[in-house]
XYZ file of C-alpha atoms in Angstrom:
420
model
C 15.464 52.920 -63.385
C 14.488 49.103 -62.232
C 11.965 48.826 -59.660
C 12.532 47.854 -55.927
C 10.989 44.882 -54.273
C 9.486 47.424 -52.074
C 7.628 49.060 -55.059
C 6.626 46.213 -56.796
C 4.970 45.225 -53.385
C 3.326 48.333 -53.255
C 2.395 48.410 -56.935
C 0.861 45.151 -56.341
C -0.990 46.481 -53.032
C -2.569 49.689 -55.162
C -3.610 46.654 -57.986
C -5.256 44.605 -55.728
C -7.098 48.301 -53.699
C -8.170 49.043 -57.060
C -9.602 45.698 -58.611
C -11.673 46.010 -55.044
C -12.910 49.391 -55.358
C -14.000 48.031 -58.756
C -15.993 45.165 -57.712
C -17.443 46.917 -54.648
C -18.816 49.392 -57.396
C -19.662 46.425 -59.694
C -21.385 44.673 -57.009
C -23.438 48.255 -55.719
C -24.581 48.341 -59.745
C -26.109 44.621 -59.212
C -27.557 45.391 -56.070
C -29.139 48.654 -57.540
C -32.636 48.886 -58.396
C -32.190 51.661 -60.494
C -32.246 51.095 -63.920
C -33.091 52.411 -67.590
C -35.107 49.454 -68.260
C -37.196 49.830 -64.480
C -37.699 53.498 -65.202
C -39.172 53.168 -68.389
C -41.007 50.368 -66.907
C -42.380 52.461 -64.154
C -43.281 55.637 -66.440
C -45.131 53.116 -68.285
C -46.748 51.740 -65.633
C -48.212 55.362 -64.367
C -49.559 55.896 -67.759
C -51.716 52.913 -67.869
C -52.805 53.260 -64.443
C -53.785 56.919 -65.214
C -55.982 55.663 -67.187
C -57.266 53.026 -65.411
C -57.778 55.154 -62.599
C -59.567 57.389 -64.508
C -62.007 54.826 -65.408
C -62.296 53.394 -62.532
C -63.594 56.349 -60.692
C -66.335 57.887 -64.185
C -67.601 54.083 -64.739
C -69.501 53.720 -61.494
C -71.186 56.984 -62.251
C -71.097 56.507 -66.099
C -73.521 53.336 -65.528
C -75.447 54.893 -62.766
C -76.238 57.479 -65.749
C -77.809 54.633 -67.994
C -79.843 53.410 -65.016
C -78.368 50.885 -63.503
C -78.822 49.169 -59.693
C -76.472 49.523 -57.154
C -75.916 45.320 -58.425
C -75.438 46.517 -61.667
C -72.806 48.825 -61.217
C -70.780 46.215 -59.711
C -71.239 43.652 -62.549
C -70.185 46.846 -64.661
C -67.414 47.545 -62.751
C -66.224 43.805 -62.195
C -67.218 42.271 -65.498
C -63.826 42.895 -67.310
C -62.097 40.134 -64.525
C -64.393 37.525 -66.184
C -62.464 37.801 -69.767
C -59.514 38.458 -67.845
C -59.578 34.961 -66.099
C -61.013 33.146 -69.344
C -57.745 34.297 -71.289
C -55.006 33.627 -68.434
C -55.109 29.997 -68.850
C -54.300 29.847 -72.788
C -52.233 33.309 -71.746
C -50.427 31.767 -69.145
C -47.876 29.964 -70.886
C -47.129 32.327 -73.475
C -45.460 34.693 -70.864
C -42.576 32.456 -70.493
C -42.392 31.174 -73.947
C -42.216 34.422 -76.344
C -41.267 37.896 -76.026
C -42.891 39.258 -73.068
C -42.334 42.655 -74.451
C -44.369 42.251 -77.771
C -47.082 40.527 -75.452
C -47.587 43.551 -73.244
C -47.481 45.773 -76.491
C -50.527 43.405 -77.780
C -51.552 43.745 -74.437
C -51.825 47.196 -73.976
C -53.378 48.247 -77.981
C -56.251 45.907 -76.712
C -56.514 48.512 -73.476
C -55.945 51.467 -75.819
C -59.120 50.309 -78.067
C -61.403 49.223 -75.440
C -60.956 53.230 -74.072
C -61.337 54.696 -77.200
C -64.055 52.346 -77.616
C -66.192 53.676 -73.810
C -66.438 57.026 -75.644
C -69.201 55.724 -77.808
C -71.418 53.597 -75.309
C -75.042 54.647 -75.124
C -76.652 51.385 -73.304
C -75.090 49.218 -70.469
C -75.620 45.978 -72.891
C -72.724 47.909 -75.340
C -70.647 49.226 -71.778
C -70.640 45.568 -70.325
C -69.276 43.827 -73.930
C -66.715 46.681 -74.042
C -65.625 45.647 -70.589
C -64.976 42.229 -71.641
C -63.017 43.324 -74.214
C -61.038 45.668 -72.458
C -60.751 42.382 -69.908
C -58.866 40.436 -72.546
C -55.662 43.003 -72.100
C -56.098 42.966 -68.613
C -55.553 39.742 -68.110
C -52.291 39.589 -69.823
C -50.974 43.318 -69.746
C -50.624 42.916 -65.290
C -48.859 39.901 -65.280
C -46.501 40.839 -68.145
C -45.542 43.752 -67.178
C -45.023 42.510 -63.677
C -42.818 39.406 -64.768
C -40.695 41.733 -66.987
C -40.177 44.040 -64.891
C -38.894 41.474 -62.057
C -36.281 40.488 -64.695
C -34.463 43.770 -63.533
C -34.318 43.489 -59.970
C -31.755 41.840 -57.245
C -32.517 39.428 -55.406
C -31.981 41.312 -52.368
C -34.218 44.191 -53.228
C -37.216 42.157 -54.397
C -39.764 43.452 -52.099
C -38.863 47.143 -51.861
C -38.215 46.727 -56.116
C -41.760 45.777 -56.198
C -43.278 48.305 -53.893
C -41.101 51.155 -55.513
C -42.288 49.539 -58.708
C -46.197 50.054 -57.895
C -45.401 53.617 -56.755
C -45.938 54.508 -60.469
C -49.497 53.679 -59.320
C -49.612 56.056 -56.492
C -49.037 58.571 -58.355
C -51.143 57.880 -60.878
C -54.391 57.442 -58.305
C -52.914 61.012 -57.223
C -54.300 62.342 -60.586
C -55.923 59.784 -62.131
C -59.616 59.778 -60.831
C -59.812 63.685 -60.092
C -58.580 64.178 -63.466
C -61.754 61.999 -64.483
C -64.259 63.489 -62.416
C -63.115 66.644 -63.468
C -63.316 65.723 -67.325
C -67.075 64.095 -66.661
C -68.177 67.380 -64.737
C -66.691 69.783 -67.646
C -66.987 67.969 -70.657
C -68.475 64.682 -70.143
C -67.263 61.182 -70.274
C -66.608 61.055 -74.273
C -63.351 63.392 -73.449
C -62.386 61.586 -70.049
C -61.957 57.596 -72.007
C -60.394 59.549 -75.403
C -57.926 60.951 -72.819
C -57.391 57.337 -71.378
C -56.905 55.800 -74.493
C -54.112 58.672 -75.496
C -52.382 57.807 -72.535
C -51.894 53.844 -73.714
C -50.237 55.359 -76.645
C -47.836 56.807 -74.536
C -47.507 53.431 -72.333
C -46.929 51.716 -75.761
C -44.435 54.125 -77.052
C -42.168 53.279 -73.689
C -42.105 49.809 -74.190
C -41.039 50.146 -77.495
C -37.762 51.761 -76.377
C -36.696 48.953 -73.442
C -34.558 46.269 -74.314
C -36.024 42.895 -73.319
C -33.135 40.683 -71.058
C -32.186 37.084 -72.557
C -33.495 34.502 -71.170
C -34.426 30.790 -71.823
C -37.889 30.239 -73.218
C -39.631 27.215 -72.035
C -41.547 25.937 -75.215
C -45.360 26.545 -75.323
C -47.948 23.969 -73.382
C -51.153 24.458 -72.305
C -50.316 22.076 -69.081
C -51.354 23.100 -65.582
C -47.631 23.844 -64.240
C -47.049 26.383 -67.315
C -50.608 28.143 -66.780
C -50.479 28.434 -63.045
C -47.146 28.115 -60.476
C -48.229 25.811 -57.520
C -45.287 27.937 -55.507
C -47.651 31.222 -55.565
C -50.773 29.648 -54.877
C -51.163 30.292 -51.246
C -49.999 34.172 -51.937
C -52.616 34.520 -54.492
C -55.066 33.462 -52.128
C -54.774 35.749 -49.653
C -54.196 38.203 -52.599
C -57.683 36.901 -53.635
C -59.399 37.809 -50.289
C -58.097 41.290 -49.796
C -58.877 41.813 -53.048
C -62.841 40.645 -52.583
C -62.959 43.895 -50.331
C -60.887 46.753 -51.352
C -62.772 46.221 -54.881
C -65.358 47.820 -53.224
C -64.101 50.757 -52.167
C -63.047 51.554 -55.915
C -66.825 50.872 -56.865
C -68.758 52.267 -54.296
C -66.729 54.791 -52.303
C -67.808 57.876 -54.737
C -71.531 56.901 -54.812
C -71.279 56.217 -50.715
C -69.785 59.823 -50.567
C -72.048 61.637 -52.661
C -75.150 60.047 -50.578
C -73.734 61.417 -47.540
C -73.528 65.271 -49.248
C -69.493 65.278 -50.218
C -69.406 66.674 -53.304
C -65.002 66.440 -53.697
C -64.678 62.645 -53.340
C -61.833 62.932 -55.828
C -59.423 64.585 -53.016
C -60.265 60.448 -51.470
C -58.112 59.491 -54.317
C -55.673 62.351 -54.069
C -54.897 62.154 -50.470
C -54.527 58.364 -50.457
C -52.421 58.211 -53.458
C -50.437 60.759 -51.611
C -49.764 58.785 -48.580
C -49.097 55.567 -50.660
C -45.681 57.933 -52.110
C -44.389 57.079 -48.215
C -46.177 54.261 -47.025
C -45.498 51.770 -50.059
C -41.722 52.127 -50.481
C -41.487 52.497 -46.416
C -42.915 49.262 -45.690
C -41.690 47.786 -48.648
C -37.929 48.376 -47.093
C -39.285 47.285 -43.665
C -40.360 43.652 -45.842
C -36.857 43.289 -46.711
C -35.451 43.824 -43.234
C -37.592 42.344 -40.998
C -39.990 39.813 -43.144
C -43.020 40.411 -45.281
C -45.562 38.229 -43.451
C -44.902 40.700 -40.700
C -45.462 43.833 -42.067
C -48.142 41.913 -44.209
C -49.963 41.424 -40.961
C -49.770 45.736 -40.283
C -51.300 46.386 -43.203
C -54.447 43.762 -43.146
C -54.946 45.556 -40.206
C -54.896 48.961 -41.367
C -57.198 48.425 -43.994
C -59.570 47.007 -41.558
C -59.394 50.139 -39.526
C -60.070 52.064 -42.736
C -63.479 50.991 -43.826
C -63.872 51.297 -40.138
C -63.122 54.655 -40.526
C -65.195 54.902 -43.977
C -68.789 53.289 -42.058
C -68.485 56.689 -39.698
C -67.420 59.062 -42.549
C -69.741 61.976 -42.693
C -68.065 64.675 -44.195
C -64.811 65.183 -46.269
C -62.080 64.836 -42.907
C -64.025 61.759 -42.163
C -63.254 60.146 -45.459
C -59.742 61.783 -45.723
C -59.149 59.669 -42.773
C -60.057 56.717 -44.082
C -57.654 57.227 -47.097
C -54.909 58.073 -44.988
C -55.208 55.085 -43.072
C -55.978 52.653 -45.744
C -53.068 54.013 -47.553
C -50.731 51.657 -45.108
C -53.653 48.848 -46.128
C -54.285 47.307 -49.712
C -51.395 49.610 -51.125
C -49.375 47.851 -49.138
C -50.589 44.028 -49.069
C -50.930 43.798 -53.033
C -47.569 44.263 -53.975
C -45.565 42.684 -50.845
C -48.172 39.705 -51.642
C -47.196 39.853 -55.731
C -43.018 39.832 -54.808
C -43.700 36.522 -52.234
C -45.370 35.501 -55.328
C -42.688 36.020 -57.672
C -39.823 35.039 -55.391
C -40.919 32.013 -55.311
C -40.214 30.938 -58.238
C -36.964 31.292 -60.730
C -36.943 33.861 -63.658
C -38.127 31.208 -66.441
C -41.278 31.139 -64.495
C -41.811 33.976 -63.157
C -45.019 34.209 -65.950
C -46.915 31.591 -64.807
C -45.847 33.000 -60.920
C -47.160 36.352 -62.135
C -50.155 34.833 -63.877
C -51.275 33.261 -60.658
C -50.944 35.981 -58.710
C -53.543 38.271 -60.821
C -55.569 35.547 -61.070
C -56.236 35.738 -57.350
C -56.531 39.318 -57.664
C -58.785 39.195 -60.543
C -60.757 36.812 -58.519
C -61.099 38.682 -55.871
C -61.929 42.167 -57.928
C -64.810 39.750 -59.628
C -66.451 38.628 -56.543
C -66.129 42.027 -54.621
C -68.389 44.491 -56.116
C -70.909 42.461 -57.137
C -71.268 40.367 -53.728
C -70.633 44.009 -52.523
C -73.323 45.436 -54.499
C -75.396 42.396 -53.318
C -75.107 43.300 -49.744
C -75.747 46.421 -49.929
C -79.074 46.149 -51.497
C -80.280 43.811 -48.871
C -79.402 45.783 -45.878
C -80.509 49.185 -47.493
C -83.897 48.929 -46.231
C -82.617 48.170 -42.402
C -80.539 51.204 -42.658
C -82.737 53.704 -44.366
C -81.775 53.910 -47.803
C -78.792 52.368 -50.141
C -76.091 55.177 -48.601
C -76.659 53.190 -45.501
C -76.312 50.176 -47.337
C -73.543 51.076 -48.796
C -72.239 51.648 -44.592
C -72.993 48.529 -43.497
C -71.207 47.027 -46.427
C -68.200 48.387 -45.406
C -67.825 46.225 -42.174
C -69.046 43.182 -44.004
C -66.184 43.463 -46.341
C -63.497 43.347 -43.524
C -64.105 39.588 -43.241
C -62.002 38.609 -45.939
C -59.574 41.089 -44.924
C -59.405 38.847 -41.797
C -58.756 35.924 -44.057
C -55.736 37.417 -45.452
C -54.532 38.323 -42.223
C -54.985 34.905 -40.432
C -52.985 33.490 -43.696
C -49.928 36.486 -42.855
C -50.045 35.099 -38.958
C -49.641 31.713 -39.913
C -46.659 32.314 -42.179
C -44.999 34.936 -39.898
C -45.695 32.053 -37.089
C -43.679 29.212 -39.153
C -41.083 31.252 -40.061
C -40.546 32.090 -36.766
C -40.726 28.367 -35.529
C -38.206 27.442 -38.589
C -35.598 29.767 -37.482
C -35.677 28.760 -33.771
């Protein structure tokens, strides 16, 4: 039985419904940021922030236990940015001219030793070479993994890929520092860095399974535009400033707690990691709707109010408050900051983008605790001992936290005169 013309029109019509419904889906697959490769990605990105969480919250209090200064602990603390900013220029280039994957698993064995390494430190000569060390795959594992990682996202997602990205984080600063705490309380800090450095096997065993994206691979030159993207220079400023003073709070916020008689100043970490799970992929969505120099500007602001809120902490609510509202702050800036980086730039250079974005942070995470550390030796005698010191240094550090948010005006200002 032939066709009529009336079928083949409608044969045609179903065709042409059905090649659409196909490309719609097509184009919703693009425009996803779900992926096998970004969830791998992400589970490897909690386990190596476990475990820098974990040390981030014992090492304060690990070299408080070999007798260092309230300066001390923040060379301690900070010391590993030095390496870190030695390697990135010779680093640099690499990222976009070999396998970014074998890289970050370089990267992260470096990590894995230096942890495995803390469990054996009886002097703070030993602790502060260690750090170095451990510095070297710092400097390359952020930026790699960052870069990669961007390699799966669409365009029009960047900002919320990015924030959704560093949730991985949030979750890990949910257990990551109570976990340590608890492990130095019950059976000291040997166990709490052997457990950090298991967890980097686990981070290297994910990356392992991904399946690194083709790309073009610029050749290797140690030349100024391959080490560092002039695009992402301005965002890794005001990167570098926030940085300068929410380093602090990592380094001194447990010690500043424990002077003032709270004894659970890992439910800080717990409740602000908690709050980050909303805040971070929130605002990150807001970004993509409305602008990121605009909610940039919100959160500068809340972290301001939040070592407000930490200089008239007295008890446990007190600091809980703090973490709740700095949760909207650095949690948010960092990443939003690291996509403007990365946008900026297209996906052959999104290494050296990436590299000069943690070198502002690293900057800014070298400065902090030590010049934080600094000031709050010199006021402790004005306000009766280094817990009030450690008070007063709290509304110091908001004035680089103004920087950043005078640089967030200015861009939210331009854009706005560029579109009128």
């Amino acid at each position: 039985m032939t066709k009529t013309r009336e079928d083949a029109m409608a044969d045609r019509r179903e065709g042409a419904m059905a090649e659409e419904k196909m490309g719609e889906a097509e184009a919703k697959v693009r425009d996803s940021i779900w992926s096998v490769p970004f969830v791998i990605l992400m589970a490897v990105n909690f386990f190596q922030s476990m475990a820098a969480f974990m040390a981030n919250a014992t090492l304060p209090v690990f070299a408080d236990s070999l007798g260092a200064t309230a300066s001390m602990v923040g060379v301690v603390v900070s010391s590993f940015t030095l390496s870190a900013l030695l390697v990135r220029p010779f680093a640099g280039p690499a990222f976009d001219s070999f396998s970014r994957k074998r890289l970050l698993l370089i990267a992260q064995g470096i990590i894995c030793l230096s942890f495995f390494a803390y469990g054996f430190v009886d002097s703070l000569g030993v602790l502060i070479a260690i750090r170095l060390f451990h510095g070297v795959g710092i400097g390359c594992s952020g930026p790699l993994a960052m870069s990669l990682v961007s390699e799966y996202l669409p365009a029009t997602k960047f900002a919320s890929g990015i924030s959704i990205y560093a949730l991985a984080q949030s979750f890990a600063q949910v257990i990551g520092p109570a976990t340590g705490l608890y492990l130095v309380d019950a059976v000291g800090f040997t166990a709490a860095y052997f457990l950090a450095a298991a967890l980097l096997v686990v981070a290297m065993a994910g990356i392992f399974a991904i399946r690194e994206p083709y790309r073009e691979r610029l050749p290797y030159q140690l030349k100024l535009s391959r080490m560092f993207a002039r695009e992402a220079v301005g965002k890794a400023a005001a990167l570098m400033l926030i940085a300068v003073s929410f380093s602090c709070m990592g380094s001194y916020v447990v010690l500043y707690g424990y002077g003032r008689g709270v004894a659970d100043m890992g439910l800080f970490f717990v409740v602000y990691a908690l709050c980050l799970v909303v805040t971070r992929p929130a605002l990150g969505g807001l970004a993509d709707r409305v602008g990121t120099p605009r909610v940039l500007a919100f959160g500068t602001v809340c972290f301001a109010v939040s070592y407000v809120a930490l200089f008239y902490a007295q008890d446990l609510p007190g600091f809980l408050l703090a973490a709740v509202i700095g949760s909207a702050g650095f949690g948010c800036c960092a990443p939003l900051l690291q996509s403007m980086g990365l946008a900026s730039v297209g996906i052959d250079r999104r290494g050296a983008a990436s590299n000069t974005m943690f070198t502002g942070l690293d900057l800014g995470m070298l400065v902090g605790p030590v010049a934080g550390g600094a000031v709050a030796e010199a006021l402790a005698p004005a306000a009766g001992g280094i817990t009030g010191g450690y008070g007063l240094m709290w509304l110091v550090m908001i004035v680089p936290a103004l920087g950043t948010l005078a640089i967030a005006l200015g861009w939210s200002l331009r854009g706005r005169a560029q579109r009128r």
